[in-house]
Amino acid sequence: MAVTTTSGTCSTTRLPAAVTSTSLFGKKDARAQGNERKNKTERVKKQKDDVIEVEAVVLESLPNAMFRCSIDGAPETQPPVLATISGKIRKNFVKILVGDKVTIELSPYDLTRGRITFRKR
């Protein structure tokens, strides 16, 4: 391709664009694994080291997405846990009602407060 300028004729040649090869090897396998993961019904979660997970029942709904929950299998003398909703439940607009069975994460430092991480169906 020749380019004409005011000072004279300047000829430049352009080479064809380099052909980029996209590697599609293994893409179908990755999709199949993703589809298998979506079809599973059990809940697979990464374990955290410093939390205690317990099952509980919601006793009372309080303002600011706080709930008073009683831990399953705990003695009657144990006070109920004050739990808030975790970010993922908040983000996905999961409604939690009185009487629902939930999974709560308790901190080892304060066993009277927790975070609701899962609502049973």
PDB file of C-alpha atoms in Angstrom:
ATOM      1  CA  MET A   1       0.000   0.000   0.000  1.00  0.00           C
ATOM      2  CA  ALA A   2       1.462   3.342  -0.996  1.00  0.00           C
ATOM      3  CA  VAL A   3       0.885   6.449   1.089  1.00  0.00           C
ATOM      4  CA  THR A   4       1.463   9.864  -0.487  1.00  0.00           C
ATOM      5  CA  THR A   5       2.605  12.722   1.745  1.00  0.00           C
ATOM      6  CA  THR A   6       3.389  16.371   0.964  1.00  0.00           C
ATOM      7  CA  SER A   7       7.118  15.774   1.113  1.00  0.00           C
ATOM      8  CA  GLY A   8       7.044  12.920  -1.348  1.00  0.00           C
ATOM      9  CA  THR A   9       5.911   9.383  -1.892  1.00  0.00           C
ATOM     10  CA  CYS A  10       6.395   6.970   0.951  1.00  0.00           C
ATOM     11  CA  SER A  11       5.546   3.372   0.364  1.00  0.00           C
ATOM     12  CA  THR A  12       4.713   1.087   3.230  1.00  0.00           C
ATOM     13  CA  THR A  13       3.593  -2.467   3.044  1.00  0.00           C
ATOM     14  CA  ARG A  14       1.264  -4.022   5.524  1.00  0.00           C
ATOM     15  CA  LEU A  15       1.466  -7.657   6.295  1.00  0.00           C
ATOM     16  CA  PRO A  16      -1.741  -9.625   6.780  1.00  0.00           C
ATOM     17  CA  ALA A  17      -2.880  -9.787  10.389  1.00  0.00           C
ATOM     18  CA  ALA A  18      -1.441 -12.722  12.237  1.00  0.00           C
ATOM     19  CA  VAL A  19      -3.945 -15.522  12.488  1.00  0.00           C
ATOM     20  CA  THR A  20      -4.593 -16.248  16.132  1.00  0.00           C
ATOM     21  CA  SER A  21      -5.528 -19.782  16.890  1.00  0.00           C
ATOM     22  CA  THR A  22      -7.968 -20.171  19.716  1.00  0.00           C
ATOM     23  CA  SER A  23      -7.504 -23.390  21.542  1.00  0.00           C
ATOM     24  CA  LEU A  24     -10.848 -25.066  22.067  1.00  0.00           C
ATOM     25  CA  PHE A  25      -9.319 -28.235  23.417  1.00  0.00           C
ATOM     26  CA  GLY A  26     -10.947 -29.258  26.685  1.00  0.00           C
ATOM     27  CA  LYS A  27     -13.738 -26.689  26.514  1.00  0.00           C
ATOM     28  CA  LYS A  28     -16.460 -29.309  26.131  1.00  0.00           C
ATOM     29  CA  ASP A  29     -15.066 -31.239  29.078  1.00  0.00           C
ATOM     30  CA  ALA A  30     -15.094 -28.104  31.238  1.00  0.00           C
ATOM     31  CA  ARG A  31     -18.707 -27.388  30.259  1.00  0.00           C
ATOM     32  CA  ALA A  32     -19.712 -30.952  31.084  1.00  0.00           C
ATOM     33  CA  GLN A  33     -18.118 -30.666  34.522  1.00  0.00           C
ATOM     34  CA  GLY A  34     -19.917 -27.384  35.137  1.00  0.00           C
ATOM     35  CA  ASN A  35     -23.258 -28.927  34.153  1.00  0.00           C
ATOM     36  CA  GLU A  36     -22.628 -31.891  36.451  1.00  0.00           C
ATOM     37  CA  ARG A  37     -21.918 -29.484  39.297  1.00  0.00           C
ATOM     38  CA  LYS A  38     -25.183 -27.595  38.652  1.00  0.00           C
ATOM     39  CA  ASN A  39     -27.298 -30.756  38.699  1.00  0.00           C
ATOM     40  CA  LYS A  40     -26.105 -31.857  42.143  1.00  0.00           C
ATOM     41  CA  THR A  41     -28.642 -31.444  44.928  1.00  0.00           C
ATOM     42  CA  GLU A  42     -26.352 -31.705  47.955  1.00  0.00           C
ATOM     43  CA  ARG A  43     -24.720 -28.560  49.220  1.00  0.00           C
ATOM     44  CA  VAL A  44     -20.936 -28.515  48.917  1.00  0.00           C
ATOM     45  CA  LYS A  45     -19.245 -25.785  50.912  1.00  0.00           C
ATOM     46  CA  LYS A  46     -15.699 -24.906  51.844  1.00  0.00           C
ATOM     47  CA  GLN A  47     -15.032 -25.543  55.514  1.00  0.00           C
ATOM     48  CA  LYS A  48     -13.904 -22.629  57.636  1.00  0.00           C
ATOM     49  CA  ASP A  49     -11.506 -23.250  60.476  1.00  0.00           C
ATOM     50  CA  ASP A  50     -12.632 -20.739  63.053  1.00  0.00           C
ATOM     51  CA  VAL A  51     -16.438 -21.057  63.022  1.00  0.00           C
ATOM     52  CA  ILE A  52     -18.900 -23.444  64.658  1.00  0.00           C
ATOM     53  CA  GLU A  53     -21.829 -24.485  62.462  1.00  0.00           C
ATOM     54  CA  VAL A  54     -25.067 -25.486  64.195  1.00  0.00           C
ATOM     55  CA  GLU A  55     -28.668 -26.134  63.193  1.00  0.00           C
ATOM     56  CA  ALA A  56     -31.292 -23.857  64.736  1.00  0.00           C
ATOM     57  CA  VAL A  57     -34.941 -22.791  64.553  1.00  0.00           C
ATOM     58  CA  VAL A  58     -35.973 -19.143  64.188  1.00  0.00           C
ATOM     59  CA  LEU A  59     -37.979 -18.038  67.244  1.00  0.00           C
ATOM     60  CA  GLU A  60     -38.446 -14.342  66.614  1.00  0.00           C
ATOM     61  CA  SER A  61     -37.881 -11.842  63.822  1.00  0.00           C
ATOM     62  CA  LEU A  62     -36.294  -8.555  64.898  1.00  0.00           C
ATOM     63  CA  PRO A  63     -35.608  -5.298  63.017  1.00  0.00           C
ATOM     64  CA  ASN A  64     -32.539  -4.840  60.791  1.00  0.00           C
ATOM     65  CA  ALA A  65     -32.556  -8.461  59.554  1.00  0.00           C
ATOM     66  CA  MET A  66     -31.810  -9.869  63.016  1.00  0.00           C
ATOM     67  CA  PHE A  67     -33.345 -13.078  64.323  1.00  0.00           C
ATOM     68  CA  ARG A  68     -33.516 -14.800  67.688  1.00  0.00           C
ATOM     69  CA  CYS A  69     -32.839 -18.509  67.162  1.00  0.00           C
ATOM     70  CA  SER A  70     -32.742 -21.554  69.419  1.00  0.00           C
ATOM     71  CA  ILE A  71     -30.084 -24.176  68.743  1.00  0.00           C
ATOM     72  CA  ASP A  72     -31.345 -27.727  68.119  1.00  0.00           C
ATOM     73  CA  GLY A  73     -30.349 -30.106  70.893  1.00  0.00           C
ATOM     74  CA  ALA A  74     -29.349 -27.343  73.307  1.00  0.00           C
ATOM     75  CA  PRO A  75     -30.661 -27.395  76.886  1.00  0.00           C
ATOM     76  CA  GLU A  76     -33.612 -25.152  77.758  1.00  0.00           C
ATOM     77  CA  THR A  77     -31.433 -23.085  80.082  1.00  0.00           C
ATOM     78  CA  GLN A  78     -29.234 -21.871  77.199  1.00  0.00           C
ATOM     79  CA  PRO A  79     -30.313 -18.406  76.004  1.00  0.00           C
ATOM     80  CA  PRO A  80     -31.300 -18.049  72.321  1.00  0.00           C
ATOM     81  CA  VAL A  81     -28.707 -16.900  69.785  1.00  0.00           C
ATOM     82  CA  LEU A  82     -29.001 -13.494  68.141  1.00  0.00           C
ATOM     83  CA  ALA A  83     -28.301 -14.074  64.437  1.00  0.00           C
ATOM     84  CA  THR A  84     -28.080 -11.859  61.393  1.00  0.00           C
ATOM     85  CA  ILE A  85     -28.359 -12.750  57.717  1.00  0.00           C
ATOM     86  CA  SER A  86     -25.190 -13.477  55.739  1.00  0.00           C
ATOM     87  CA  GLY A  87     -24.360 -11.518  52.603  1.00  0.00           C
ATOM     88  CA  LYS A  88     -25.274 -14.217  50.086  1.00  0.00           C
ATOM     89  CA  ILE A  89     -28.714 -14.743  51.616  1.00  0.00           C
ATOM     90  CA  ARG A  90     -29.219 -10.979  51.645  1.00  0.00           C
ATOM     91  CA  LYS A  91     -28.074 -10.677  48.033  1.00  0.00           C
ATOM     92  CA  ASN A  92     -30.391 -13.439  46.795  1.00  0.00           C
ATOM     93  CA  PHE A  93     -33.413 -12.087  48.727  1.00  0.00           C
ATOM     94  CA  VAL A  94     -34.017 -15.313  50.671  1.00  0.00           C
ATOM     95  CA  LYS A  95     -36.970 -14.771  53.005  1.00  0.00           C
ATOM     96  CA  ILE A  96     -36.573 -16.167  56.513  1.00  0.00           C
ATOM     97  CA  LEU A  97     -39.712 -16.629  58.586  1.00  0.00           C
ATOM     98  CA  VAL A  98     -40.409 -17.614  62.181  1.00  0.00           C
ATOM     99  CA  GLY A  99     -40.226 -21.394  62.505  1.00  0.00           C
ATOM    100  CA  ASP A 100     -37.726 -21.946  59.675  1.00  0.00           C
ATOM    101  CA  LYS A 101     -34.819 -24.330  60.215  1.00  0.00           C
ATOM    102  CA  VAL A 102     -31.538 -22.567  59.491  1.00  0.00           C
ATOM    103  CA  THR A 103     -27.803 -23.201  59.663  1.00  0.00           C
ATOM    104  CA  ILE A 104     -25.942 -20.733  61.857  1.00  0.00           C
ATOM    105  CA  GLU A 105     -22.218 -20.001  62.053  1.00  0.00           C
ATOM    106  CA  LEU A 106     -21.090 -19.093  65.555  1.00  0.00           C
ATOM    107  CA  SER A 107     -17.828 -17.416  66.384  1.00  0.00           C
ATOM    108  CA  PRO A 108     -15.789 -19.228  69.046  1.00  0.00           C
ATOM    109  CA  TYR A 109     -15.323 -15.877  70.789  1.00  0.00           C
ATOM    110  CA  ASP A 110     -19.014 -15.027  71.303  1.00  0.00           C
ATOM    111  CA  LEU A 111     -21.456 -17.943  71.325  1.00  0.00           C
ATOM    112  CA  THR A 112     -24.502 -15.689  71.748  1.00  0.00           C
ATOM    113  CA  ARG A 113     -24.245 -14.117  68.274  1.00  0.00           C
ATOM    114  CA  GLY A 114     -24.188 -15.766  64.884  1.00  0.00           C
ATOM    115  CA  ARG A 115     -24.688 -15.516  61.140  1.00  0.00           C
ATOM    116  CA  ILE A 116     -27.467 -17.346  59.256  1.00  0.00           C
ATOM    117  CA  THR A 117     -25.802 -18.999  56.270  1.00  0.00           C
ATOM    118  CA  PHE A 118     -28.479 -21.394  54.987  1.00  0.00           C
ATOM    119  CA  ARG A 119     -32.259 -21.824  55.163  1.00  0.00           C
ATOM    120  CA  LYS A 120     -33.565 -25.392  54.994  1.00  0.00           C
ATOM    121  CA  ARG A 121     -36.299 -26.101  52.476  1.00  0.00           C
TER     122      ARG A 121
END
